Short mmCIF file of C-alpha atoms and ligand atoms in Angstrom, two decimals:
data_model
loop_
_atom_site.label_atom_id
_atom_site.label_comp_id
_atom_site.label_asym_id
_atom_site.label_seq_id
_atom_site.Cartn_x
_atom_site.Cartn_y
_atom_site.Cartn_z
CA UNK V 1 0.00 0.00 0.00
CA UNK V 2 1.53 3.52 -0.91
CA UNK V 3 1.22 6.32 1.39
CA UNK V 4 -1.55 8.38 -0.40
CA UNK V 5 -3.81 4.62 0.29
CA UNK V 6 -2.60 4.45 3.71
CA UNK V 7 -4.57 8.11 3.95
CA UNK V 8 -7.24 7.38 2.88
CA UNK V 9 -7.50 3.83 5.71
CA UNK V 10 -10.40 3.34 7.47
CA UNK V 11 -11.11 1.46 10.42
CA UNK V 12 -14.69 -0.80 10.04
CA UNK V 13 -16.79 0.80 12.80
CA UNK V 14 -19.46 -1.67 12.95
CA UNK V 15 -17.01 -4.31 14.22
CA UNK V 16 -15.67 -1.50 16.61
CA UNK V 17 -19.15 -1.35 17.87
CA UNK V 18 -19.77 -4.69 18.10
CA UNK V 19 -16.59 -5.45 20.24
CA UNK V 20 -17.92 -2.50 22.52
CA UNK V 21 -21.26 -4.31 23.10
CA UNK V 22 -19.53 -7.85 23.73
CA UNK V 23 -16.91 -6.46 26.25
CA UNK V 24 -20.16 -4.49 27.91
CA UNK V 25 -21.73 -8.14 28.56
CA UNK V 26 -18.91 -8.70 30.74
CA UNK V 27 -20.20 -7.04 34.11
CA UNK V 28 -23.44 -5.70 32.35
CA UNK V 29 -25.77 -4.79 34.84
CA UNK V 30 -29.79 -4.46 34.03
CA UNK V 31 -30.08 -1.06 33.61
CA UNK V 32 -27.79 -1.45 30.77
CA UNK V 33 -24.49 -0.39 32.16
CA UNK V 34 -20.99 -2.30 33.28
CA UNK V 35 -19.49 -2.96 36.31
CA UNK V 36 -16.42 -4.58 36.18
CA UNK V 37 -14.06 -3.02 38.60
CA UNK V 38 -10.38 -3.23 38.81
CA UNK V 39 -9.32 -7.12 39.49
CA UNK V 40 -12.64 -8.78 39.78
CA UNK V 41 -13.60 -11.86 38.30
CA UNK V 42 -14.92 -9.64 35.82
CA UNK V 43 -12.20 -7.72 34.90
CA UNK V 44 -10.10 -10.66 34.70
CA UNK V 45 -12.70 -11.94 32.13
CA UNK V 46 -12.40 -8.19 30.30
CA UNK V 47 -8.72 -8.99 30.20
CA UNK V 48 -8.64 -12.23 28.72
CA UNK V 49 -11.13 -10.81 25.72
CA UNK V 50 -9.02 -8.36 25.36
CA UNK V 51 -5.90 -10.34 24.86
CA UNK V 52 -7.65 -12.88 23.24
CA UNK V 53 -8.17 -10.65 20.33
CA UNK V 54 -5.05 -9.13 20.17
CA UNK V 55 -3.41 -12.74 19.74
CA UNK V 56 -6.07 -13.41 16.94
CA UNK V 57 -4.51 -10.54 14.71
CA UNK V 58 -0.94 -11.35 15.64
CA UNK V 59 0.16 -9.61 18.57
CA UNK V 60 2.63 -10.39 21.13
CA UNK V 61 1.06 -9.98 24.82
CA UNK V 62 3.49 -9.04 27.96
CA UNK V 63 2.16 -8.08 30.94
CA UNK V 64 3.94 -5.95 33.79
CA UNK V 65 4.02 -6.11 37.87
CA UNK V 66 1.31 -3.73 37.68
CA UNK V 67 -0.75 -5.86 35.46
CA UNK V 68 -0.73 -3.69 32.66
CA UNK V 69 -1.35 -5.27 29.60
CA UNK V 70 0.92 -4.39 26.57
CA UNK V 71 -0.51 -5.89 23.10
CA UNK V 72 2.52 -5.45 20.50
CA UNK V 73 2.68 -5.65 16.88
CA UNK V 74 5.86 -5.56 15.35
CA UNK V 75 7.19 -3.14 13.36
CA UNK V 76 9.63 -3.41 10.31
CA UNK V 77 12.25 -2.05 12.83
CA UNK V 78 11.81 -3.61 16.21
CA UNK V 79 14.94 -1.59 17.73
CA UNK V 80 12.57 1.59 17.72
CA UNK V 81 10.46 2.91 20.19
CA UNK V 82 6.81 1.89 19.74
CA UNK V 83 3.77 3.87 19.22
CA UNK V 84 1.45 3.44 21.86
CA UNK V 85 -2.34 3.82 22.17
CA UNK V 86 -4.90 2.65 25.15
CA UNK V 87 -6.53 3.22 27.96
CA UNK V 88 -8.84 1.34 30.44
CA UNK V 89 -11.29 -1.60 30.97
CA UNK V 90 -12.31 -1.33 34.36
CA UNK V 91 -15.30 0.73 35.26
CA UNK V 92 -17.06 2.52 38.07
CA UNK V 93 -19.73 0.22 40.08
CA UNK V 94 -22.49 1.71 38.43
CA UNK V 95 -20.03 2.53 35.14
CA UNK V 96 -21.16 3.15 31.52
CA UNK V 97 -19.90 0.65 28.46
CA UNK V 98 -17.67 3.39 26.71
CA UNK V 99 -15.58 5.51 29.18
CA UNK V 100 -11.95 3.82 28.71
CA UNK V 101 -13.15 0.73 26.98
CA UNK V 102 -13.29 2.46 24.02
CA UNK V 103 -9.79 3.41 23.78
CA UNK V 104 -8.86 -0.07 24.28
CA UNK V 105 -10.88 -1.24 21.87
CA UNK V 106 -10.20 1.19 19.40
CA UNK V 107 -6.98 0.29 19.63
CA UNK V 108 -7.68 -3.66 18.84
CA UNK V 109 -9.91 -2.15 15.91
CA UNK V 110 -6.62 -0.88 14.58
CA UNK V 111 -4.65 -3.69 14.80
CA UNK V 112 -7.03 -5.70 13.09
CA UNK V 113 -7.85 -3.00 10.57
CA UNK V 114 -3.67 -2.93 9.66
CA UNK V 115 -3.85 -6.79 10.11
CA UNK V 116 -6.28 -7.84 7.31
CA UNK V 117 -4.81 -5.02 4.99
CA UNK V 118 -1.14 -6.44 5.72
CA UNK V 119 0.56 -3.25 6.56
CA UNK V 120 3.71 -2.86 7.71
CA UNK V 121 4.90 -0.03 10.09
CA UNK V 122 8.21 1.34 10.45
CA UNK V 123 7.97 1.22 14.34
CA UNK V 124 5.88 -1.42 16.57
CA UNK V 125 2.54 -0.32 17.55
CA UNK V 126 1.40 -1.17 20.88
CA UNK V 127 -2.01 -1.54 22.64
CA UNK V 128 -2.30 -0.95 26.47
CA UNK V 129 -5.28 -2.06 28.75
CA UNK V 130 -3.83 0.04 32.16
CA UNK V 131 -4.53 -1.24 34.99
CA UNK V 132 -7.45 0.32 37.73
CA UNK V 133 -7.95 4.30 36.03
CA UNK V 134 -11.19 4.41 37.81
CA UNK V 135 -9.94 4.22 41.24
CA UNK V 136 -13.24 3.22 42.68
CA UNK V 137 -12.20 -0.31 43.82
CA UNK V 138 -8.90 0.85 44.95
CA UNK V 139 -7.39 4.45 45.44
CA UNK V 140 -5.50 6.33 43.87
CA UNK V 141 -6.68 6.57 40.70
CA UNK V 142 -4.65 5.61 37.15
CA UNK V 143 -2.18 3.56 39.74
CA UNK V 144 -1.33 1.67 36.26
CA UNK V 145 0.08 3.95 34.51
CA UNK V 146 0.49 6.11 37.74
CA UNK V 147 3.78 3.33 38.33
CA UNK V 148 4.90 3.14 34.95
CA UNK V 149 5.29 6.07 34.74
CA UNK V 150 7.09 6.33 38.24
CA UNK V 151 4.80 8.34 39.96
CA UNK V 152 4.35 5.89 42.52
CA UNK V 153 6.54 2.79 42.80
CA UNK V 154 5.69 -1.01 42.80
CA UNK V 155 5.24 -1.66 46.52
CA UNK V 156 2.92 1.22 47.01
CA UNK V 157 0.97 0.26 44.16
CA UNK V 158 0.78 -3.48 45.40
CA UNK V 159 -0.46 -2.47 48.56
CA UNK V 160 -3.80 -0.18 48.06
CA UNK V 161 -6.32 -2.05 49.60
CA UNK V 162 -9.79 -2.28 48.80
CA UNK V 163 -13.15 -1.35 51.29
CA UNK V 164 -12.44 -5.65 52.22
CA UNK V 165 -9.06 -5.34 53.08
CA UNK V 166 -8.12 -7.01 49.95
CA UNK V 167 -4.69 -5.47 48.01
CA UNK V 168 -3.93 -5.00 44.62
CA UNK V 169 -0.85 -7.46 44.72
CA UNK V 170 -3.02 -10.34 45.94
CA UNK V 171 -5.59 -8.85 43.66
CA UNK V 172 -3.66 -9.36 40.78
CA UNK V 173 -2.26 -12.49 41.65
CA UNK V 174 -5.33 -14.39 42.22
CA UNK V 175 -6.83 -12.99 38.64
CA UNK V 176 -3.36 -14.01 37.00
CA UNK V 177 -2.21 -11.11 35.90
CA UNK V 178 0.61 -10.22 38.63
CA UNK V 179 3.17 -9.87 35.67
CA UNK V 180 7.01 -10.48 35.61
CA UNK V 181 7.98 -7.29 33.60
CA UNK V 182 8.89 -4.56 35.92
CA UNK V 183 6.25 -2.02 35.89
CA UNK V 184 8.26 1.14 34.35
CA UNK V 185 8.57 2.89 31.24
CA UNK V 186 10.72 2.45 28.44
CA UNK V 187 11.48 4.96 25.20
CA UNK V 188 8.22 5.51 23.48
CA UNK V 189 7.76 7.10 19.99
CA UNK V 190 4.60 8.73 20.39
CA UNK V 191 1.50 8.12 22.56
CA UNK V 192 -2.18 8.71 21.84
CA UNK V 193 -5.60 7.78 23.70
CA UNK V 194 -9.05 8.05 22.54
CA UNK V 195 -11.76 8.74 24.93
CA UNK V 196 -15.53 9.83 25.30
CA UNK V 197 -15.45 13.32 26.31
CA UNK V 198 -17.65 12.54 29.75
CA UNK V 199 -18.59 16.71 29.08
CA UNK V 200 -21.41 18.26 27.43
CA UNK V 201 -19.23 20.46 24.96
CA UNK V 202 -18.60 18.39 21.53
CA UNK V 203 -22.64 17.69 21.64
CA UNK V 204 -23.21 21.63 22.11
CA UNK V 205 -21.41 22.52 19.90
CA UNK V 206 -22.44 20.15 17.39
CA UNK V 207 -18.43 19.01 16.56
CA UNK V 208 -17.50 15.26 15.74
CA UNK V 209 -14.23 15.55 17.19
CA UNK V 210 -12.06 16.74 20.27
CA UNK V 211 -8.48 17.99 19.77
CA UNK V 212 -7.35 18.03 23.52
CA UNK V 213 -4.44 19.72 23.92
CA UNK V 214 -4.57 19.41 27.64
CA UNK V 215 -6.16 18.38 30.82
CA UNK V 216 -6.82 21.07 33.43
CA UNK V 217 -4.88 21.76 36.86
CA UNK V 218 -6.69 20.86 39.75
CA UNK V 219 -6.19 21.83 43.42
CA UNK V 220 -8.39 20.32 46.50
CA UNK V 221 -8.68 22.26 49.80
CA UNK V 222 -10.02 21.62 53.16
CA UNK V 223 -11.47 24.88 54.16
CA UNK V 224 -12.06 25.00 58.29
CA UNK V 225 -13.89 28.54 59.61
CA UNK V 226 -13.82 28.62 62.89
CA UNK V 227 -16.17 31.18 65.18
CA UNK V 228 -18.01 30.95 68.33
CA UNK V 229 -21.40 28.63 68.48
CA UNK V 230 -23.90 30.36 70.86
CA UNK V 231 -28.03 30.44 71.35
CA UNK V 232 -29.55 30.99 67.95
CA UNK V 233 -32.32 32.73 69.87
CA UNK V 234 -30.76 35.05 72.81
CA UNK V 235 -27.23 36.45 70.40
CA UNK V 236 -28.17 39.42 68.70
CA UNK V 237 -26.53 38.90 65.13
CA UNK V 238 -23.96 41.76 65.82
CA UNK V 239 -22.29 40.48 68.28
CA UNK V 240 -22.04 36.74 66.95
CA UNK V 241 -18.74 34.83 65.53
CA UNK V 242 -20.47 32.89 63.34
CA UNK V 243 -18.46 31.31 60.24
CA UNK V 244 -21.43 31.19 58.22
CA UNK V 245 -21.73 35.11 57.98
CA UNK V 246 -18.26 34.47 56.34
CA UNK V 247 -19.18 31.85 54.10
CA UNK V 248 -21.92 33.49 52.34
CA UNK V 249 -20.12 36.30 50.98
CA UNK V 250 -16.91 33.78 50.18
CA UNK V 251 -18.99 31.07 48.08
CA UNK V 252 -20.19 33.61 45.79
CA UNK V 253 -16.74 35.84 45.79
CA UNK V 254 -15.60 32.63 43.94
CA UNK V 255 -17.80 31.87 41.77
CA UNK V 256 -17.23 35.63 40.39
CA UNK V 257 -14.15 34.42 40.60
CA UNK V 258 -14.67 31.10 37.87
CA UNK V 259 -16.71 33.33 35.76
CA UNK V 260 -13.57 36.02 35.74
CA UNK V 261 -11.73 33.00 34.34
CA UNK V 262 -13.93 31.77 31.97
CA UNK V 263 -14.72 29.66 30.39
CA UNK V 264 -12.47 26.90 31.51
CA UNK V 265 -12.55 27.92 34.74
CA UNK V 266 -14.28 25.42 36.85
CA UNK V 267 -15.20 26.53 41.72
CA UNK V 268 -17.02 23.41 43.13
CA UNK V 269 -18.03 22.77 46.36
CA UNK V 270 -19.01 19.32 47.22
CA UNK V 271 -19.35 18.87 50.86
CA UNK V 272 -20.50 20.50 53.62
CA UNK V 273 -19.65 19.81 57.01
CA UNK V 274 -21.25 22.16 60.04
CA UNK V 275 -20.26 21.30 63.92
CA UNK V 276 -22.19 20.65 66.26
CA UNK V 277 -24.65 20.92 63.98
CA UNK V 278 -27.50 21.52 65.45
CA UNK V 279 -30.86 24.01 64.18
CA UNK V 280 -30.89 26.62 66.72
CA UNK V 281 -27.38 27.12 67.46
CA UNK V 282 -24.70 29.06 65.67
CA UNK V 283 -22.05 26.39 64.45
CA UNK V 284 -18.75 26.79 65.79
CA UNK V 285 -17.02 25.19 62.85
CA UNK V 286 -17.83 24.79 59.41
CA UNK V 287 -15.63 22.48 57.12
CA UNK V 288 -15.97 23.48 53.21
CA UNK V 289 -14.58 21.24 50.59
CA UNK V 290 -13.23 22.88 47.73
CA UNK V 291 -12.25 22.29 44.09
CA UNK V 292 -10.28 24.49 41.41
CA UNK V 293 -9.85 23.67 37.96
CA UNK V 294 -8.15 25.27 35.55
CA UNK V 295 -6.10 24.24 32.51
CA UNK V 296 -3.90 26.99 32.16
CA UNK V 297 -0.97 27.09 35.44
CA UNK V 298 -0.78 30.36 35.81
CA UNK V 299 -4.09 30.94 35.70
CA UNK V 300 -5.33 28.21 38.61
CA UNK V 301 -1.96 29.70 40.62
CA UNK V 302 -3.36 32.98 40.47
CA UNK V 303 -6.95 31.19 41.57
CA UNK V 304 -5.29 29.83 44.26
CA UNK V 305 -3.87 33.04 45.40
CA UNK V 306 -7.34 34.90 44.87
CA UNK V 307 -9.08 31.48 47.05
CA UNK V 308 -6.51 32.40 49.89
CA UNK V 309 -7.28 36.02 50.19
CA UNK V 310 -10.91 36.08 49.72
CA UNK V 311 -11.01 33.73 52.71
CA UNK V 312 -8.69 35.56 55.08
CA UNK V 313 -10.66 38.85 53.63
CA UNK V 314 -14.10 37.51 54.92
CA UNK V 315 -13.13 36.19 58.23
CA UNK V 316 -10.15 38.11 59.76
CA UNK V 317 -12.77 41.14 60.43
CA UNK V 318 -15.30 38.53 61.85
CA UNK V 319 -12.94 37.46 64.30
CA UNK V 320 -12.95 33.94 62.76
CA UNK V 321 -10.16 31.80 62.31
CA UNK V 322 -9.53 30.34 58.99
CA UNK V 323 -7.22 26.95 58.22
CA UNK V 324 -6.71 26.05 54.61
CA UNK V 325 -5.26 22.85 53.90
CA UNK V 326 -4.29 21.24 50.65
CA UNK V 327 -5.50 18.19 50.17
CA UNK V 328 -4.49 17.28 46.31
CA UNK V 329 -2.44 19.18 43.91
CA UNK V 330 -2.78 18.27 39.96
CA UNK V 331 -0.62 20.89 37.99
CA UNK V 332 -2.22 21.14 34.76
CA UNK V 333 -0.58 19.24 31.78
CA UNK V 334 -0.09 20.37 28.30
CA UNK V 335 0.30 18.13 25.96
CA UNK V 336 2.65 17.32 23.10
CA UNK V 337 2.73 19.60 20.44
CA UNK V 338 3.97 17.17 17.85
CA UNK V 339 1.29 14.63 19.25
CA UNK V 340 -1.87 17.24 18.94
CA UNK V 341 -0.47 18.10 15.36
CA UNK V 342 -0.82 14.78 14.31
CA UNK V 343 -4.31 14.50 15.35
CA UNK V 344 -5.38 17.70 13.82
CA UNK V 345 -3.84 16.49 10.53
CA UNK V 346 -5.41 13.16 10.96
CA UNK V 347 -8.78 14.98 11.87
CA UNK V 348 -8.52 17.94 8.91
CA UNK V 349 -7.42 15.08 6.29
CA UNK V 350 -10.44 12.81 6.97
CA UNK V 351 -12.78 16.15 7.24
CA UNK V 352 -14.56 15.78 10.78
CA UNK V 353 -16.18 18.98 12.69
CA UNK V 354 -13.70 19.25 15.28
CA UNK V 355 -12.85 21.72 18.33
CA UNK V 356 -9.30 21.82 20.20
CA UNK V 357 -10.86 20.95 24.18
CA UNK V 358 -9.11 20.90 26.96
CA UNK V 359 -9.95 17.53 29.33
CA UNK V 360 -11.62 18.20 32.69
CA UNK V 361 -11.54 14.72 34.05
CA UNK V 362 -8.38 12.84 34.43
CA UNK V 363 -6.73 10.36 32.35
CA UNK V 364 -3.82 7.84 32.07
CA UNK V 365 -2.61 9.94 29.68
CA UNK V 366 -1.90 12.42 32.56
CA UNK V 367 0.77 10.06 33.91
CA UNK V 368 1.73 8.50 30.55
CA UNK V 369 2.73 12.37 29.45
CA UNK V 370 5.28 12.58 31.98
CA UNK V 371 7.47 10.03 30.57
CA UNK V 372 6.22 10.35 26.76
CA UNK V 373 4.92 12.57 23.81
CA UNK V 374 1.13 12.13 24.35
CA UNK V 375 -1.68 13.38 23.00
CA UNK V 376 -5.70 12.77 23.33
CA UNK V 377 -8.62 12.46 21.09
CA UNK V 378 -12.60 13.09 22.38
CA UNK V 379 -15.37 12.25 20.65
CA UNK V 380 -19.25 13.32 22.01
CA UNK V 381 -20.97 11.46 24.96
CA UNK V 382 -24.83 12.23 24.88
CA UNK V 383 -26.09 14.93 27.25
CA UNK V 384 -22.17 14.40 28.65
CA UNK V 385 -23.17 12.37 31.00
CA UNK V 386 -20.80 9.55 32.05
CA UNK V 387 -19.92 7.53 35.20
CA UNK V 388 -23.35 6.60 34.93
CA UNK V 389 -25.24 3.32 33.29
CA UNK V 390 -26.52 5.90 30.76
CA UNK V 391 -23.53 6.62 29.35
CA UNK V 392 -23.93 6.36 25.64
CA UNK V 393 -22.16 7.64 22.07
CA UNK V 394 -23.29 7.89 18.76
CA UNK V 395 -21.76 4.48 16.37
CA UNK V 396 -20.95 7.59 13.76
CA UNK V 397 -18.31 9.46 16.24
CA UNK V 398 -17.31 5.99 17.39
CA UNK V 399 -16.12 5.16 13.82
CA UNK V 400 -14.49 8.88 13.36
CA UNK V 401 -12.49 8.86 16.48
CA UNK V 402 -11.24 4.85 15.69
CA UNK V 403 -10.24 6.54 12.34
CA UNK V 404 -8.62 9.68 13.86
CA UNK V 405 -6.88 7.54 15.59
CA UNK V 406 -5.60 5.04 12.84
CA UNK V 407 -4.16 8.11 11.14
CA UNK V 408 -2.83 9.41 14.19
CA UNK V 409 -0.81 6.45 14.77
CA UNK V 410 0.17 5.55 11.12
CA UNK V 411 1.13 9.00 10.73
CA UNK V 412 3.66 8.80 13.97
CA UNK V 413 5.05 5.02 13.10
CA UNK V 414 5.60 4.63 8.87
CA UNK V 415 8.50 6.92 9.85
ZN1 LIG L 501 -11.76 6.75 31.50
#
């Protein structure tokens, strides 16, 4: 095949699909979701698809201590770096049949698709199932790729527990999949992963495909105001230290605060936690938890700094005392400018709507862009919603982002 054919490859979408719906029997759950969390029976099952496939078209399968799985076809030079494409098959406990699995099945689409059509790459082409992105079965989140990337190392990995008690060493062991290969990165050519957008913004504004050329910063705070809890009856409201007073006037300083930094910028507060608690008396403690987002650094450092001072601002002259503590710091990532060109060529040349996104969720490509040139690819989930049974895409943008992704890859490993 000459290179002008190789442009114009497509993946077959139906057979895309159809993998999609026979992986989704594997933990399907009546309402017409998946659960198949990290290292359950299930997932083991989800695995052994997976690999199952990959062997059909010719691909080598190594696992790693981490129980990543690595599908590799080889390429005419096997001394270069691969290109890499995947993402995950576990799901949340009341997960959807797309988030992750697509990008692991896209990528067995692909290797199928240059399989019957007997093409040969310059560099091997790999296909990665990474072990536990969800993080709902065992915390942290992306621990996978989180160690092969050296984020974390192997014993720490091995030893999250679950709610039982159960680790992820024994875990893995007693699905099979505690591999021999050290868990850690080697030299990687390019990496790419496809993924539903779990957002609202491709279907609003009616485009096929995401170009994401990042995934936002996030910072998590515990916010503690602390006043004096009294008689809600007897204490005139002058005279009272009460931290809601203060909170009022904060919650709504920051949300003028996202709009300022629009429109990625994302103020959330989740929980709510008021001591003692009770109707009629002024709480002497309120605990606030707090989210940031935004995917430019500069911008979510200034956030930060604005976050800090607004609080101090609406308590110091209250008399209440104010604790912020950091509970998780994500700097925002920007990925690989040689990467996002190559999927807004592949998008441009095959003539898909298309928007450059940045993600607001978190990804394995998040760790995997720490060691390697990575890049992602959204396509639209309906009404956004995801992490949910009803998480559902259109078969259309399924087959687009498969072939976005084709020419993504070819484009990175003929040469
Ligand atoms: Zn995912």
């Amino acid at each position: 095949m000459n290179k002008s054919d190789l442009m114009t490859l497509k993946i077959n979408g139906q057979r895309l699909w159809q993998r999609l719906q026979s992986m989704a029997e594997i933990g399907g759950t009546a309402n017409g979701g998946c659960n198949r969390q990290a290292l359950t029976d299930e997932d083991k099952a989800g695995r052994d698809l997976f690999i199952q496939w990959c062997e059909a078209v010719g691909c080598s399968i190594t696992i790693d201590r981490m129980g990543n799985v690595f599908a590799r076809r080889p390429g005419r030079n096997n001394d270069l770096p691969p290109v890499i494409t995947g993402s995950h098959l576990d799901t949340q406990p009341t997960g959807g049949k797309f988030d992750g699995v697509y990008g692991v099945l896209a990528g067995v689409e692909i290797l199928e698709t240059l399989h019957e059509h007997q093409i040969e790459t310059e560099h091997p082409i790999e296909v990665i199932a990474w072990t536990n992105e969800e993080g709902a079965r065992f915390s942290p989140a992306m621990i996978g790729s989180g160690v092969w990337a050296g984020v974390f190392n192997e014993e720490y990995g091995h030893s999250r527990t679950d709610a039982k008690g159960k680790s992820l060493g024994e875990e893995l062991a007693r699905i099979g999949y505690l591999g021999e290969q050290p868990a850690e990165a080697k030299p990687v050519k390019a990496a790419f992963e496809l993924h539903i957008e779990q957002g609202p913004i491709l279907e609003k504004e009616q485009k096929q495909i995401g170009i994401v050329s990042g995934v936002q910063g996030m910072r998590w705070y515990d916010l503690t105001i602390e006043g004096q809890p009294c008689h809600a009856g007897p204490s005139p409201m002058e005279v009272r230290k009460d931290p809601m007073m203060a909170l009022a006037p904060i919650l709504q300083r920051l949300y003028q605060l996202a709009e300022r930094h629009g429109p990625w910028a994302r103020v959330t507060f989740g929980d709510i936690k008021t001591e003692p608690g009770a109707r009629n008396t002024v709480p002497e403690r309120i605990v606030l938890a707090v989210d940031l987002r935004h995917p430019d650094q500069d911008t979510l450092d200034s956030m930060d700094q604005s976050f800090r001072r607004i609080v101090e601002e609406e308590s110091n002259p209250r008399g209440l005392k104010v604790c912020v503590r950091d509970e998780w710091n994500s700097p925002a990532v920007v990925f690989d400018l040689n990467c996002v060109d190559a999927v807004r060529d592949a998008v441009q040349s095959l003539g898909y709507s298309n928007m450059e996104l940045f993600s607001g969720a978190g990804h394995d490509s998040v760790y995997v862009s720490q060691v390697a040139p990575t890049s992602m690819i959204f396509i639209p989930c309906e009404k956004g919603i995801s992490h949910n049974e009803a998480e559902n895409v259109d078969l259309e943008d399924v087959a687009a982002g498969g072939n976005v992704l084709l020419q993504a890859i070819l484009s990175s490993a003929i040469r």
